[in-house]
mmCIF file of C-alpha atoms and ligand atoms in Angstrom:
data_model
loop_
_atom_site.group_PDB
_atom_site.id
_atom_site.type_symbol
_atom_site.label_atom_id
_atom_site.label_comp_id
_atom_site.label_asym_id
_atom_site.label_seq_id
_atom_site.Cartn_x
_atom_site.Cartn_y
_atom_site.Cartn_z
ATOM 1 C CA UNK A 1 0.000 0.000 0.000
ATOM 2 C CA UNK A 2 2.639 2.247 0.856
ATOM 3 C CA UNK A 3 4.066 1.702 -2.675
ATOM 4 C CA UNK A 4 1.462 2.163 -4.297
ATOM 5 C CA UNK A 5 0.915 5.228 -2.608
ATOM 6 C CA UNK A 6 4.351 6.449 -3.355
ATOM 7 C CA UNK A 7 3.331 6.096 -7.233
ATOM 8 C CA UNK A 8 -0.014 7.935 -6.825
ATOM 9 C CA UNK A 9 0.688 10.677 -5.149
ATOM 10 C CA UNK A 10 4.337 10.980 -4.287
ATOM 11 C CA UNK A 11 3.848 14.330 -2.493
ATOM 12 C CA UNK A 12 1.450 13.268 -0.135
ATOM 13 C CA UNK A 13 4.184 10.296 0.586
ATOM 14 C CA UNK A 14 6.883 12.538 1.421
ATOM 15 C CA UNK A 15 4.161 14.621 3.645
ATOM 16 C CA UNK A 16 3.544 11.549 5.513
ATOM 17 C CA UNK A 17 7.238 11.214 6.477
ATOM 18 C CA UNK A 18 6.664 7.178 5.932
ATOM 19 C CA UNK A 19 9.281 4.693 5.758
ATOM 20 C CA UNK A 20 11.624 5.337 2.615
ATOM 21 C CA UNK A 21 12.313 1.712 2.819
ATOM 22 C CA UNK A 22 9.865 0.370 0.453
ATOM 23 C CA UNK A 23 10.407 -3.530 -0.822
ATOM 24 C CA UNK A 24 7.761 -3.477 -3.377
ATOM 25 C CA UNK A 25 8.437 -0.747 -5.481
ATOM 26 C CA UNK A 26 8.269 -1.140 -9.143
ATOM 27 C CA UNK A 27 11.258 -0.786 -11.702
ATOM 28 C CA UNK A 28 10.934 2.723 -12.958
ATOM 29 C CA UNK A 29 9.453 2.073 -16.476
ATOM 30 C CA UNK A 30 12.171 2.451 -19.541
ATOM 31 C CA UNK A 31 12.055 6.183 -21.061
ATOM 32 C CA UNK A 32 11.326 5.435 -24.689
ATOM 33 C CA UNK A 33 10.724 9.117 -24.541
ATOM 34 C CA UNK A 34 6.569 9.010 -25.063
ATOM 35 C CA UNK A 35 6.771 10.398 -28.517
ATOM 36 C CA UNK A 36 9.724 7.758 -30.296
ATOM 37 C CA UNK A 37 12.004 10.456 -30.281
ATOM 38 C CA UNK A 38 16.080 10.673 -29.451
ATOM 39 C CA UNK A 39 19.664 11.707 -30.622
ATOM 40 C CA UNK A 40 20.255 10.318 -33.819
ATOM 41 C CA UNK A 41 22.422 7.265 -33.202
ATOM 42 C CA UNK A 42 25.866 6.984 -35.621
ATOM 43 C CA UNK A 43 26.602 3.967 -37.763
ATOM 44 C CA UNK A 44 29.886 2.151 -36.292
ATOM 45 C CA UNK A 45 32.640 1.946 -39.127
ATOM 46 C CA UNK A 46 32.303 -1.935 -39.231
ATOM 47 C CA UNK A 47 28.669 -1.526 -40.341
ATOM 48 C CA UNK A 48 29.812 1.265 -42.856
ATOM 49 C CA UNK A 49 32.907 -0.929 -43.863
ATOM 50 C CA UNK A 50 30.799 -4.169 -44.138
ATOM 51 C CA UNK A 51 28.453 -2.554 -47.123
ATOM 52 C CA UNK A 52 31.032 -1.141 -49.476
ATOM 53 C CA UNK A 53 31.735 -2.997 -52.538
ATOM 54 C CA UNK A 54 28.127 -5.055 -51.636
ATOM 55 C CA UNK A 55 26.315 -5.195 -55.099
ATOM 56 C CA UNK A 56 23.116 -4.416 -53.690
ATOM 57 C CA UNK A 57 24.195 -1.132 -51.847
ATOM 58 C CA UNK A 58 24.369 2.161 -53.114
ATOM 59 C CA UNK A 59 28.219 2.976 -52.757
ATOM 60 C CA UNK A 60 29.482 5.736 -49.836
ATOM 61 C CA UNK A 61 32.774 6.786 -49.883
ATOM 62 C CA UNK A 62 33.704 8.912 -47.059
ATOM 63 C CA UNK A 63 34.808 11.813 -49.786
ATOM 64 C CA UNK A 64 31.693 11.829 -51.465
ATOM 65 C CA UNK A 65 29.734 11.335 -48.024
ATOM 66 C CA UNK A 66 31.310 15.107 -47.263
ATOM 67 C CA UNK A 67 29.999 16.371 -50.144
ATOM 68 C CA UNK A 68 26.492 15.721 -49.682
ATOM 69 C CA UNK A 69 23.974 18.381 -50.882
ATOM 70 C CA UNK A 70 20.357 18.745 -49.965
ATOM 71 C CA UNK A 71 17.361 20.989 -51.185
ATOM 72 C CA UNK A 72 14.279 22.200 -48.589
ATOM 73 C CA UNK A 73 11.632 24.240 -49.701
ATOM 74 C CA UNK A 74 8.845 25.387 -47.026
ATOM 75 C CA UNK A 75 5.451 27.513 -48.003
ATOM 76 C CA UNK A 76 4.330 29.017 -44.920
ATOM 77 C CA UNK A 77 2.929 31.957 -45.825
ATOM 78 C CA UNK A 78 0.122 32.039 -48.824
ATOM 79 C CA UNK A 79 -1.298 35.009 -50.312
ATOM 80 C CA UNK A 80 -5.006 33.851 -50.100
ATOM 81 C CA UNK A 81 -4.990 30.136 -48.562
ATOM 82 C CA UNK A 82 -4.598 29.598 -44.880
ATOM 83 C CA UNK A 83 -0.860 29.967 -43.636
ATOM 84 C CA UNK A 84 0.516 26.591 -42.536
ATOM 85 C CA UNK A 85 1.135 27.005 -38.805
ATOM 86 C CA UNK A 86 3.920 24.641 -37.762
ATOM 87 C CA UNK A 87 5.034 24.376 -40.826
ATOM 88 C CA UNK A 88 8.618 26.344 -39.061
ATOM 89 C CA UNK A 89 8.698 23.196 -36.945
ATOM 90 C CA UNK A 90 9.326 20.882 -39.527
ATOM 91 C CA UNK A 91 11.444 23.026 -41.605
ATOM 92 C CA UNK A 92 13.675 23.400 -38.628
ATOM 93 C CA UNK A 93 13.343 19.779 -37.827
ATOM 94 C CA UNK A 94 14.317 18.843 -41.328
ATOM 95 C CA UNK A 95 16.988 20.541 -41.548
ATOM 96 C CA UNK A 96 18.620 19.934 -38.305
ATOM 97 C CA UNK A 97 18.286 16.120 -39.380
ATOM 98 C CA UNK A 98 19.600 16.588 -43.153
ATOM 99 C CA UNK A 99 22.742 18.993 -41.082
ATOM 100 C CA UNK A 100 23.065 16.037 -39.074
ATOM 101 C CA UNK A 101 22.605 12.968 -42.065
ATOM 102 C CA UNK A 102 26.138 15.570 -43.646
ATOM 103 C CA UNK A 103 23.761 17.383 -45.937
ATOM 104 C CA UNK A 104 24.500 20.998 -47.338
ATOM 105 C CA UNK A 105 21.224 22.383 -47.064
ATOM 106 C CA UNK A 106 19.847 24.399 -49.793
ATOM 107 C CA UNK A 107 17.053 26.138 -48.079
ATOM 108 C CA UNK A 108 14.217 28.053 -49.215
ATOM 109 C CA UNK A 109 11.206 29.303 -48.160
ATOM 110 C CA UNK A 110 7.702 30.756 -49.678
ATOM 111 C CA UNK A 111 8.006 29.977 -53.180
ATOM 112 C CA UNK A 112 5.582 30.819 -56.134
ATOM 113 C CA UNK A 113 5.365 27.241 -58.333
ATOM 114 C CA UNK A 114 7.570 28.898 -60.852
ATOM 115 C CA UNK A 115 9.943 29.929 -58.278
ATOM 116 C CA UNK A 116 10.263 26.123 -56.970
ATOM 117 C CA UNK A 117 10.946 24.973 -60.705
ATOM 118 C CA UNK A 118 13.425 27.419 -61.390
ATOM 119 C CA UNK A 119 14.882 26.475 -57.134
ATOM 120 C CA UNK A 120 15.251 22.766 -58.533
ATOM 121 C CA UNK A 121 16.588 23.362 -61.784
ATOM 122 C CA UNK A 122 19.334 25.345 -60.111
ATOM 123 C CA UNK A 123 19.976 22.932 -57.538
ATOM 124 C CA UNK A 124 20.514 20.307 -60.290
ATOM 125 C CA UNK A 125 23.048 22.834 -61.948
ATOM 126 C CA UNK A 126 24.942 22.669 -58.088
ATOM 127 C CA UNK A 127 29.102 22.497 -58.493
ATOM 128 C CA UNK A 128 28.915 19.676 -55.524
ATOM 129 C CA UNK A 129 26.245 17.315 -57.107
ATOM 130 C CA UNK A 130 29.195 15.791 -59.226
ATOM 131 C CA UNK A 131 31.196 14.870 -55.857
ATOM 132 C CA UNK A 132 27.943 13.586 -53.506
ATOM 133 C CA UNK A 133 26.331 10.438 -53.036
ATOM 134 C CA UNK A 134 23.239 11.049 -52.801
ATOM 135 C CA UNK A 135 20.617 14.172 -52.435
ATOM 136 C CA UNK A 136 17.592 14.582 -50.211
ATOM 137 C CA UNK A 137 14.362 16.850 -51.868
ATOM 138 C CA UNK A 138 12.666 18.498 -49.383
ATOM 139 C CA UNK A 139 9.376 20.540 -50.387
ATOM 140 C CA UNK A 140 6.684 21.013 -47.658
ATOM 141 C CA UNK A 141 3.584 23.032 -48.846
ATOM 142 C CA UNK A 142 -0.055 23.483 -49.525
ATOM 143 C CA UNK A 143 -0.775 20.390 -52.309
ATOM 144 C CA UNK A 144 -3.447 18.329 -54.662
ATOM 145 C CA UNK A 145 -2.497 15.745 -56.232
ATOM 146 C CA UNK A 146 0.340 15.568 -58.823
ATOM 147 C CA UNK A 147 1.397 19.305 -58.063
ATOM 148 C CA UNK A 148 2.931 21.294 -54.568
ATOM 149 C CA UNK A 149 1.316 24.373 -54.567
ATOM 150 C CA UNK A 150 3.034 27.890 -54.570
ATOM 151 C CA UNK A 151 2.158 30.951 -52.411
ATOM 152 C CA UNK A 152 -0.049 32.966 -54.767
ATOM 153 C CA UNK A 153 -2.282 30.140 -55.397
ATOM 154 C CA UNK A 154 -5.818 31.187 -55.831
ATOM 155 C CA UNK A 155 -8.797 28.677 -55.947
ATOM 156 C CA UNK A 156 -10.229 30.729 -58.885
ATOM 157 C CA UNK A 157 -7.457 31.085 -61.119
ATOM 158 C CA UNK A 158 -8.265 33.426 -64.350
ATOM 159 C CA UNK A 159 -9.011 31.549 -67.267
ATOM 160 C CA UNK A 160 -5.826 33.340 -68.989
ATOM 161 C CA UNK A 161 -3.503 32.433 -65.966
ATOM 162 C CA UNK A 162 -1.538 29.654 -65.070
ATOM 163 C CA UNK A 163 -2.392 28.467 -61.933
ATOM 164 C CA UNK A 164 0.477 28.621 -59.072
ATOM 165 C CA UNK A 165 1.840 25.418 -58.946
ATOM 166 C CA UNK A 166 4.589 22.724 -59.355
ATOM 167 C CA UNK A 167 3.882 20.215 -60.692
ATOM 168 C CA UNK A 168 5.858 17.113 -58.804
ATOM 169 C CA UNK A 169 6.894 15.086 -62.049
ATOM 170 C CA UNK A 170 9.465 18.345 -62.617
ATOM 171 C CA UNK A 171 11.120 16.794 -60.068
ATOM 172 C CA UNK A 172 11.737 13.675 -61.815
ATOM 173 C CA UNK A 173 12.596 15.699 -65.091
ATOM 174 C CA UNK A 174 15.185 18.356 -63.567
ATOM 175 C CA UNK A 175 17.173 15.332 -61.188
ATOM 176 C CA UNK A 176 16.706 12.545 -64.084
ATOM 177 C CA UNK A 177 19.524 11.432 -65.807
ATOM 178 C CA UNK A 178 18.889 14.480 -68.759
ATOM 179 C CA UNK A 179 18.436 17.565 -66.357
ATOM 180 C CA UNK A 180 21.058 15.918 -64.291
ATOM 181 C CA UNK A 181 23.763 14.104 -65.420
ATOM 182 C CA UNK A 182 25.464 14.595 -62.168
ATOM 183 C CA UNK A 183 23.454 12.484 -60.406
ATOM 184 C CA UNK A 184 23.550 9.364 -62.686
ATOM 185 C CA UNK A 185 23.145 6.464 -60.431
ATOM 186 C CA UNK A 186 22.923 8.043 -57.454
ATOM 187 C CA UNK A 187 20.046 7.852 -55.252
ATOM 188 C CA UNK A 188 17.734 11.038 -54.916
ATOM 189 C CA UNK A 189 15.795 10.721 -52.021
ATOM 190 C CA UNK A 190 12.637 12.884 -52.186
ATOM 191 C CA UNK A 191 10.118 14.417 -49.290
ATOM 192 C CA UNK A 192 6.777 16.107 -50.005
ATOM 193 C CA UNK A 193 4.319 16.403 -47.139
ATOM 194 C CA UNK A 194 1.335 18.222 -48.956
ATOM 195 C CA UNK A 195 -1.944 16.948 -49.665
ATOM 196 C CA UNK A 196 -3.001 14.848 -52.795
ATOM 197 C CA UNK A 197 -6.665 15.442 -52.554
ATOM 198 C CA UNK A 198 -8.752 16.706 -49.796
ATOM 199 C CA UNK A 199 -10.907 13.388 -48.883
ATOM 200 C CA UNK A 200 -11.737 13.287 -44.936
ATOM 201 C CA UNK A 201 -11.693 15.697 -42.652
ATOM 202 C CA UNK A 202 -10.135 16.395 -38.860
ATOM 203 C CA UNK A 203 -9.591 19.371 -36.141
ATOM 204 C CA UNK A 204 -5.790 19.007 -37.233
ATOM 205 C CA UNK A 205 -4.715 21.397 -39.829
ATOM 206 C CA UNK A 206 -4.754 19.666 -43.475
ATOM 207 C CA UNK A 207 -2.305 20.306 -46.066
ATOM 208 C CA UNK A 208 -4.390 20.929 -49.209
ATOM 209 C CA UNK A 209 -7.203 22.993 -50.448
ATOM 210 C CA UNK A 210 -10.939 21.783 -50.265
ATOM 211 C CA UNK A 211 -13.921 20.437 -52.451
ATOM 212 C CA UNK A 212 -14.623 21.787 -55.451
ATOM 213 C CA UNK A 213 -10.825 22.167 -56.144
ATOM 214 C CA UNK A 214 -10.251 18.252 -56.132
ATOM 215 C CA UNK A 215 -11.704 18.304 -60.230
ATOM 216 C CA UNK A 216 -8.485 19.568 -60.893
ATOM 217 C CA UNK A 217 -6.774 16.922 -60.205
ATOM 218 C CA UNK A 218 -8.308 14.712 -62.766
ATOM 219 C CA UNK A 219 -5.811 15.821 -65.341
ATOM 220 C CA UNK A 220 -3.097 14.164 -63.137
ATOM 221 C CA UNK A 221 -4.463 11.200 -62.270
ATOM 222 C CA UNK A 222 -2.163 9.294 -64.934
ATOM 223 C CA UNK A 223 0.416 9.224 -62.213
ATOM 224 C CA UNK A 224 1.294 5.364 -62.591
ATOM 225 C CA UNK A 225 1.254 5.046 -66.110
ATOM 226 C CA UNK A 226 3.800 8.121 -66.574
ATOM 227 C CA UNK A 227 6.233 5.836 -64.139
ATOM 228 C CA UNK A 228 5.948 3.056 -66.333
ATOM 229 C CA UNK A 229 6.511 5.017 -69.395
ATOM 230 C CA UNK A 230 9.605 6.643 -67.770
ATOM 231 C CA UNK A 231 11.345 3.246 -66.550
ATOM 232 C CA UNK A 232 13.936 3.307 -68.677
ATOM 233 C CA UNK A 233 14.732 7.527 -68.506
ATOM 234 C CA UNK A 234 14.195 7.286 -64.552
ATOM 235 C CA UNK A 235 16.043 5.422 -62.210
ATOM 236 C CA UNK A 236 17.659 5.801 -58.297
ATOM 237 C CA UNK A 237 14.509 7.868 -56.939
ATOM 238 C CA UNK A 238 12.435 7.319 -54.234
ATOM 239 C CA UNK A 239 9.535 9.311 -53.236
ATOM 240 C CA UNK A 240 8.145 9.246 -49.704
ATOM 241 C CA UNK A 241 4.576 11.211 -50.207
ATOM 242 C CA UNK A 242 2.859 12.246 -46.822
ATOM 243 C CA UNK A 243 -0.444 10.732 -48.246
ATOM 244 C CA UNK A 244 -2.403 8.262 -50.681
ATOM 245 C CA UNK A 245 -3.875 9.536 -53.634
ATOM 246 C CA UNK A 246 -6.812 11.710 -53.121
ATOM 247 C CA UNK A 247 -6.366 12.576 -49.063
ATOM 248 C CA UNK A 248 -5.398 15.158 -47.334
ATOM 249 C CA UNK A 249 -2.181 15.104 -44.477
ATOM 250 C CA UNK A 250 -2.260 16.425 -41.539
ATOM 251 C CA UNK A 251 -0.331 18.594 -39.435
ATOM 252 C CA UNK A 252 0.015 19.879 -35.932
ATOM 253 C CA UNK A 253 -0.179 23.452 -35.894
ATOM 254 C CA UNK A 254 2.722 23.709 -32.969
ATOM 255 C CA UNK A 255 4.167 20.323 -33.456
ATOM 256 C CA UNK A 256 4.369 20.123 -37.169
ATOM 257 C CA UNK A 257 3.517 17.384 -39.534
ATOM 258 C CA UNK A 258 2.860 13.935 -38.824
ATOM 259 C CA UNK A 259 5.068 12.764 -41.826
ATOM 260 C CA UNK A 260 7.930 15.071 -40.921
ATOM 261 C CA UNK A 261 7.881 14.302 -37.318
ATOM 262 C CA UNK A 262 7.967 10.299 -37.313
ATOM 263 C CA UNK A 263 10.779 10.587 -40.133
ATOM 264 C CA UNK A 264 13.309 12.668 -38.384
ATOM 265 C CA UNK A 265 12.377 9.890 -34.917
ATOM 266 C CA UNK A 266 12.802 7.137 -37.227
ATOM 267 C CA UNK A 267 16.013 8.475 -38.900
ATOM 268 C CA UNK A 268 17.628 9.450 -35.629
ATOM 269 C CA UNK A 269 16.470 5.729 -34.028
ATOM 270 C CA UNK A 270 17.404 3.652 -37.255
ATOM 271 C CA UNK A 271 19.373 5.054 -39.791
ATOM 272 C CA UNK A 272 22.655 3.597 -38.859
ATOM 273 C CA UNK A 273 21.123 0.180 -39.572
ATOM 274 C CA UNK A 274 18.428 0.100 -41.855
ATOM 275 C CA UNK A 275 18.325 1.579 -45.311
ATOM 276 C CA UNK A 276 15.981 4.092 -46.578
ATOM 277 C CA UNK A 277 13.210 1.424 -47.732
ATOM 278 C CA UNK A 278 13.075 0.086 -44.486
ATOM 279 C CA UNK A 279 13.143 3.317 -42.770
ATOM 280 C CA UNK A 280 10.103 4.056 -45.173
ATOM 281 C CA UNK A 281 8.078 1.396 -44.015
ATOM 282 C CA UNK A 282 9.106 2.189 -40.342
ATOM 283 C CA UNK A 283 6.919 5.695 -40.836
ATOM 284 C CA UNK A 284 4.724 3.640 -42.433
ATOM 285 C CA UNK A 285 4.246 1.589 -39.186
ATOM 286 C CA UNK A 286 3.982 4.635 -36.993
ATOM 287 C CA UNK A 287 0.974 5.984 -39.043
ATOM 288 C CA UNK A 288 -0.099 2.085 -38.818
ATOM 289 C CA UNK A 289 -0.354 2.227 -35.081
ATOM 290 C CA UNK A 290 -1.134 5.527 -34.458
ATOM 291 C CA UNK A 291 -4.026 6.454 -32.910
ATOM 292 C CA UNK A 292 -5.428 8.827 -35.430
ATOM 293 C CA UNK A 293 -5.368 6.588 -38.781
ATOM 294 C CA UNK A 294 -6.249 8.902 -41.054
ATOM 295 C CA UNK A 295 -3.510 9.527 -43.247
ATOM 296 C CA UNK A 296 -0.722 6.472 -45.027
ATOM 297 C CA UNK A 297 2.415 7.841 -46.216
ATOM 298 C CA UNK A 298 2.786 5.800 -50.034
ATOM 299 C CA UNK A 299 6.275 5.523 -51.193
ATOM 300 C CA UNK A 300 6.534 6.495 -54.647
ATOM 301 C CA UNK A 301 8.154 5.956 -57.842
ATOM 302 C CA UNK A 302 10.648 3.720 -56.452
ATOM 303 C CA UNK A 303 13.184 3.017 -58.831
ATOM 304 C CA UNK A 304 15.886 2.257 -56.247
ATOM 305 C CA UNK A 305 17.819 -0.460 -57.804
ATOM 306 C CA UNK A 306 20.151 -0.723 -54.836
ATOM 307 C CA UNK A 307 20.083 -0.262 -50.758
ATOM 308 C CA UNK A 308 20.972 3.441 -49.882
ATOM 309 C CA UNK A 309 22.052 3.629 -46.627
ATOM 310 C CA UNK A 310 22.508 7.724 -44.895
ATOM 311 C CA UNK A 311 25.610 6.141 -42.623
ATOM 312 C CA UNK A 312 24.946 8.876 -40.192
ATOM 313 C CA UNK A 313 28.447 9.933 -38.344
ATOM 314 C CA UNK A 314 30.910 8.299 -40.936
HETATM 315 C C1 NAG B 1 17.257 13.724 -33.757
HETATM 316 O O1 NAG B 1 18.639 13.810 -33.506
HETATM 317 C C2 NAG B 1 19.163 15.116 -33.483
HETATM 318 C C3 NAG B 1 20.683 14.987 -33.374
HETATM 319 O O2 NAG B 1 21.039 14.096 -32.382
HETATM 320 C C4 NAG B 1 18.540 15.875 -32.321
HETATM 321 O O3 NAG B 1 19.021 17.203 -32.298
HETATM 322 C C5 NAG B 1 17.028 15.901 -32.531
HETATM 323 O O4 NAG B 1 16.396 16.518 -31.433
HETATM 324 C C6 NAG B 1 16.494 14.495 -32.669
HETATM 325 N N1 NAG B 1 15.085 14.600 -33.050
HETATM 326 C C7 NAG B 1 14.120 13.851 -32.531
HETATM 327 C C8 NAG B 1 12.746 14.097 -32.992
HETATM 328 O O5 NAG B 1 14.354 12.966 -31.739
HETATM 329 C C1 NAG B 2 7.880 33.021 -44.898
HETATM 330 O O1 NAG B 2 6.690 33.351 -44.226
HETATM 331 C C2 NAG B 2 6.772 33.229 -42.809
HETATM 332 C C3 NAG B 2 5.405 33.507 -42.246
HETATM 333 O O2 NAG B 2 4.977 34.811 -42.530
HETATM 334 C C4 NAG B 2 7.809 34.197 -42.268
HETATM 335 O O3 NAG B 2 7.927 34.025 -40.888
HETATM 336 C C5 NAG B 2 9.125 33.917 -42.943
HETATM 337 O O4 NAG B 2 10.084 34.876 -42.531
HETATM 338 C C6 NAG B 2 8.990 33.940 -44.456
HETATM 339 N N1 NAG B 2 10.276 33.543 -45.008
HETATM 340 C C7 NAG B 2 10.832 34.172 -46.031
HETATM 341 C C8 NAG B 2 12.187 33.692 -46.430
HETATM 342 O O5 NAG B 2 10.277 35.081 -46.617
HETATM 343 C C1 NAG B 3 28.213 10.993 -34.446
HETATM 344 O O1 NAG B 3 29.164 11.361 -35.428
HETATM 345 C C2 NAG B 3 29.372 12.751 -35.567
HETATM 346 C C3 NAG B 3 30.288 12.971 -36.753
HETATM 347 O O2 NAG B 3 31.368 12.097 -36.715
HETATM 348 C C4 NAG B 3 29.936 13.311 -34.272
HETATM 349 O O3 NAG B 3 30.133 14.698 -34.382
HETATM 350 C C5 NAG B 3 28.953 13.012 -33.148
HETATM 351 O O4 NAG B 3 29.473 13.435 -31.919
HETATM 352 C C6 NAG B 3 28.647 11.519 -33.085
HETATM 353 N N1 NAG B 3 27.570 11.324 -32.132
HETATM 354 C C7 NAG B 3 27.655 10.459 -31.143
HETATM 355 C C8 NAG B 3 26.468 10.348 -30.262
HETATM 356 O O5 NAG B 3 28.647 9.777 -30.956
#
């Protein structure tokens, strides 16, 4: 009784002035740290050693592990759409983790569509692309599906306007082996935590823009048959998209997104021994188990045709 008293109300315990010797008191419980989250643990240099010259991993040599350049683009502030509160969370999050993973961040943020083509296409035209390993795209914004949307978008675009967009396939074009012959065979690890739809609703903050906007999206809906017509042109990316087709994602307007948060804790808890598929399928899991399933992260135009491993600490 006295034990369990101890663990209900510890002050009224102390008040008491009984025993301190208490037999029965339970192990203090192991701090996973409630939310899965920690230091970002370093890969030892027998692990690192161990995968070089494997077939079936992406090579890492320490020089080109220095050189390692990534791009992160956050739209927080929108002309006419709702700003994206938290949205500084994760962009700080990010890039803490990509500082940490021995990325160069490129960083930019509030971006017209135009602005994040012309971002890309000069990040693919980056002096240290030729020396890295690998790359990490970063783009956090306002989406539907097939497209990130840019700052000025307006739900009723003029007929003679463009509307303010980027279209996510540019990705694909400006790092493919064409826009980018610097990053032939190397894997290109992509991020976008926007919405691909707007089906479902929730008190969290979504991502996208709502209902009558989702007709747009028909014109994009040929997403899987442009990856099979691209096989041969495409190869090395992987695409970690915050949603499935259609939905919206969700983010915590203090914490940040859902996608953004259970990648840096499964980054920091795993990279240094699982690759970036199985890290994948880690956030997967968390959205799996988590309490509030309304959103799946889809991996995307995966045309990985080795293990890329971030070696975090090498
Ligand atoms: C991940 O690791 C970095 C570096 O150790 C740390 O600064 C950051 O707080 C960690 N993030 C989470 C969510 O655990
Ligand atoms: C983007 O917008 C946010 C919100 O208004 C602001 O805090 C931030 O400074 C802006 N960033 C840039 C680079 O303009
Ligand atoms: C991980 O490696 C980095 C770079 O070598 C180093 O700065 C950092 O202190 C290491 N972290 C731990 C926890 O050992």
């Amino acid at each position: 009784m006295i034990a369990l008293l101890l663990s209900i109300d510890p002050t009224l315990y102390a008040a008491l002035g009984l025993p301190s010797e208490n037999p029965a008191q339970p192990a203090p419980e192991p701090q996973l740290g409630q939310d899965g989250s920690g230091p970002l643990i370093n890969s030892t240099q027998d692990f690192w050693k161990g995968k070089q010259g494997q077939r079936n991993t992406y090579p890492a040599a320490k020089e080109s592990m220095r050189q390692r350049m990534a791009l992160l683009i956050t739209n927080i502030k929108f002309t006419t759409l709702s700003d994206r509160a938290g949205a500084e969370r994760d962009e700080k999050n990010m890039y803490k983790l990509l500082v940490a993973l021995g990325y160069e961040v490129v960083i930019h943020t509030n971006l017209t569509g135009k602005e994040i083509d012309a971002t890309v296409i000069e990040f693919s035209k980056h002096k240290k692309l030729k020396e890295t390993d690998s790359v990490v795209v970063v783009i956090m914004s306002h989406g539907k599906l097939g497209a990130v949307l840019g700052v000025d978008w307006k739900r009723d675009t003029p007929k003679n306007e463009e509307p303010d967009e980027f279209s996510i396939d540019n990705i694909y074009l400006h790092l493919g082996p064409k826009g980018c012959p610097a990053l032939l065979d190397k894997p290109k690890i992509i991020l976008i935590q926007a919405c691909r739809g707007d089906k479902k609703g929730s008190e969290l903050v979504k991502d996208g823009v709502s209902s009558d906007d989702a007709s747009h999206c028909a014109g994009h809906e040929d997403f899987e048959e442009d990856g099979l017509r691209f096989v041969n042109s495409e190869k090395d990316f992987l695409a970690l998209l915050s949603c499935t087709p259609n939905t919206v994602s969700y983010r915590h307007p203090v914490l940040g997104s859902l996608l953004i948060r259970y990648f840096v804790e499964v980054v920091n808890a795993s990279a240094h021994v699982d690759h970036i598929d199985e890290l994948a399928i880690q956030v997967q899991q968390r959205f799996e188990d988590s309490r509030i399933k309304i959103q799946m992260p889809t991996k995307d135009r995966v045309t990985l045709t080795k293990h890329f491993y971030f070696f975090p600490g090498i």
